[in-house]
Amino acid sequence: MRALSFAFGLLMVAAATVQSDGSALAVSAAAFVAVVLGIASRMAATFAVVAAAVALALSSPSPVVAMIAGLAATAYLVLRHARGGDAAMALTAPTVLGALGLSVVAVLGAAVPAVLPWVPLVAPLAVVVIYLAVIAPFVS
């Protein structure tokens, strides 16, 4: 499973690097080194995801590229932090469908032009409310 998690880590770094230049490239290089070090250390794997997120923030990529990087980062961390390296237990249908569904919603949300000045203030609250509504059946 380490090989599969390593592949997702490389995909994450590649997606974060596609539209990068300048300082974002340097952060992407640090993310690549952290992915390589992540083979032996889970902490390095987590740092790799944070570095890839910083590279994405510095490069302002398209929403689809950010979605690919985010999905790869999710799979990378889930596989890397799975107990005993058991990917069958880590990548369950709810995990995959949840990541895909929320990624599609995020891309669709980024595709809709927000011309109302109050939308950025309401959007985080709406995300929290939707999240709570989704997890409500699973919380006792």
PDB file of C-alpha atoms in Angstrom, residues 74-120:
ATOM      1  CA  THR A  74      -7.121  12.810   0.473  1.00  0.00           C
ATOM      2  CA  ALA A  75      -6.286   9.390  -0.937  1.00  0.00           C
ATOM      3  CA  TYR A  76      -2.613   9.878  -0.038  1.00  0.00           C
ATOM      4  CA  LEU A  77      -3.340  10.661   3.603  1.00  0.00           C
ATOM      5  CA  VAL A  78      -6.009   7.994   3.976  1.00  0.00           C
ATOM      6  CA  LEU A  79      -3.684   5.323   2.577  1.00  0.00           C
ATOM      7  CA  ARG A  80      -0.635   6.610   4.422  1.00  0.00           C
ATOM      8  CA  HIS A  81      -2.385   6.743   7.786  1.00  0.00           C
ATOM      9  CA  ALA A  82      -4.307   3.457   7.407  1.00  0.00           C
ATOM     10  CA  ARG A  83      -3.689   1.079  10.286  1.00  0.00           C
ATOM     11  CA  GLY A  84      -1.362  -1.701   9.267  1.00  0.00           C
ATOM     12  CA  GLY A  85      -1.347  -0.448   5.675  1.00  0.00           C
ATOM     13  CA  ASP A  86      -4.771  -2.008   5.007  1.00  0.00           C
ATOM     14  CA  ALA A  87      -6.126   0.066   2.109  1.00  0.00           C
ATOM     15  CA  ALA A  88      -9.265  -2.051   1.812  1.00  0.00           C
ATOM     16  CA  MET A  89     -10.305  -0.833   5.236  1.00  0.00           C
ATOM     17  CA  ALA A  90      -9.194   2.741   4.550  1.00  0.00           C
ATOM     18  CA  LEU A  91     -10.674   3.474   1.129  1.00  0.00           C
ATOM     19  CA  THR A  92     -14.266   2.519   1.759  1.00  0.00           C
ATOM     20  CA  ALA A  93     -17.158   3.535  -0.472  1.00  0.00           C
ATOM     21  CA  PRO A  94     -18.350   6.303   1.912  1.00  0.00           C
ATOM     22  CA  THR A  95     -14.838   7.764   2.033  1.00  0.00           C
ATOM     23  CA  VAL A  96     -14.435   7.798  -1.735  1.00  0.00           C
ATOM     24  CA  LEU A  97     -17.976   8.997  -2.459  1.00  0.00           C
ATOM     25  CA  GLY A  98     -17.730  11.708   0.187  1.00  0.00           C
ATOM     26  CA  ALA A  99     -14.443  13.011  -1.194  1.00  0.00           C
ATOM     27  CA  LEU A 100     -15.706  12.925  -4.783  1.00  0.00           C
ATOM     28  CA  GLY A 101     -19.054  14.478  -3.924  1.00  0.00           C
ATOM     29  CA  LEU A 102     -17.618  17.339  -1.905  1.00  0.00           C
ATOM     30  CA  SER A 103     -14.970  17.952  -4.577  1.00  0.00           C
ATOM     31  CA  VAL A 104     -17.608  18.218  -7.296  1.00  0.00           C
ATOM     32  CA  VAL A 105     -19.656  20.582  -5.129  1.00  0.00           C
ATOM     33  CA  ALA A 106     -16.562  22.740  -4.558  1.00  0.00           C
ATOM     34  CA  VAL A 107     -15.772  22.892  -8.286  1.00  0.00           C
ATOM     35  CA  LEU A 108     -19.363  23.763  -9.117  1.00  0.00           C
ATOM     36  CA  GLY A 109     -19.315  26.417  -6.414  1.00  0.00           C
ATOM     37  CA  ALA A 110     -16.147  27.899  -7.865  1.00  0.00           C
ATOM     38  CA  ALA A 111     -17.662  27.879 -11.352  1.00  0.00           C
ATOM     39  CA  VAL A 112     -20.617  30.044 -10.318  1.00  0.00           C
ATOM     40  CA  PRO A 113     -19.643  33.699 -10.403  1.00  0.00           C
ATOM     41  CA  ALA A 114     -20.413  35.347  -7.080  1.00  0.00           C
ATOM     42  CA  VAL A 115     -21.322  38.959  -7.749  1.00  0.00           C
ATOM     43  CA  LEU A 116     -23.099  39.604  -4.474  1.00  0.00           C
ATOM     44  CA  PRO A 117     -20.793  41.196  -1.905  1.00  0.00           C
ATOM     45  CA  TRP A 118     -22.246  39.223   1.034  1.00  0.00           C
ATOM     46  CA  VAL A 119     -21.762  35.747  -0.482  1.00  0.00           C
ATOM     47  CA  PRO A 120     -18.196  35.302   0.871  1.00  0.00           C
TER      48      PRO A 120
END
